[in-house]
């Protein structure tokens, strides 16, 4: 038995250089979001409530852009994540649209495979993700002219090829990643400068936060995505939302 607990990931300290670059990064982000809003009024921003998404929400609210903000309550969120929805609504005086899985489909899956099915195989985990995340997102995006995410290239190897604008072939609409080229320091510099609301789990060693059964804290020095679906290999660590 270990005599000490491993040191967990911590919110990175913002350097003077990163703080100095923050206003310029913010200007670029504002221009990108304004471009999206002009080209695609009522585009949908799908927020996971991660720090990246809170930054984009902060900008949408500041600029009063006509973009819908939605989130997915999968029914498996940590209480800290669920609480952030109401906190964000209150802070920005907006209403995040909450989409939930089809209750009958979610119950049927658990009755057949059990509540721990996601650990049994990649196939079952992805079926769970489809019910709880992909199907609700498809409903949220029905009729939308475009959608936005908070994904970044440096988050993982599976996201290294991201661009600002992409075509979502599965849904037949345009997809934007407004902070695709931001580094960790850029993210935390903005969050600090504007004191954006943050998920309390960030201060408990969680750099990347998903559903409660599929997320855990990571050790200092590990990849920020190491706590997502940690029992799988790195090439399968996506839920299918961004295929």
PDB file of C-alpha atoms in Angstrom, residues 27 59 71 85 93 153 178 212:
ATOM      1  CA  UNK A  27      -9.739  40.094 -29.670  1.00  0.00           C
ATOM      2  CA  UNK A  59     -17.650  36.091 -24.946  1.00  0.00           C
ATOM      3  CA  UNK A  71     -25.687  21.707 -23.005  1.00  0.00           C
ATOM      4  CA  UNK A  85     -25.650  25.231 -15.389  1.00  0.00           C
ATOM      5  CA  UNK A  93     -28.525  36.341 -17.275  1.00  0.00           C
ATOM      6  CA  UNK A 153      -5.766  20.984 -31.013  1.00  0.00           C
ATOM      7  CA  UNK A 178     -13.258  29.138 -32.179  1.00  0.00           C
ATOM      8  CA  UNK A 212     -19.084  10.806 -13.548  1.00  0.00           C
TER       9      UNK A 212
END
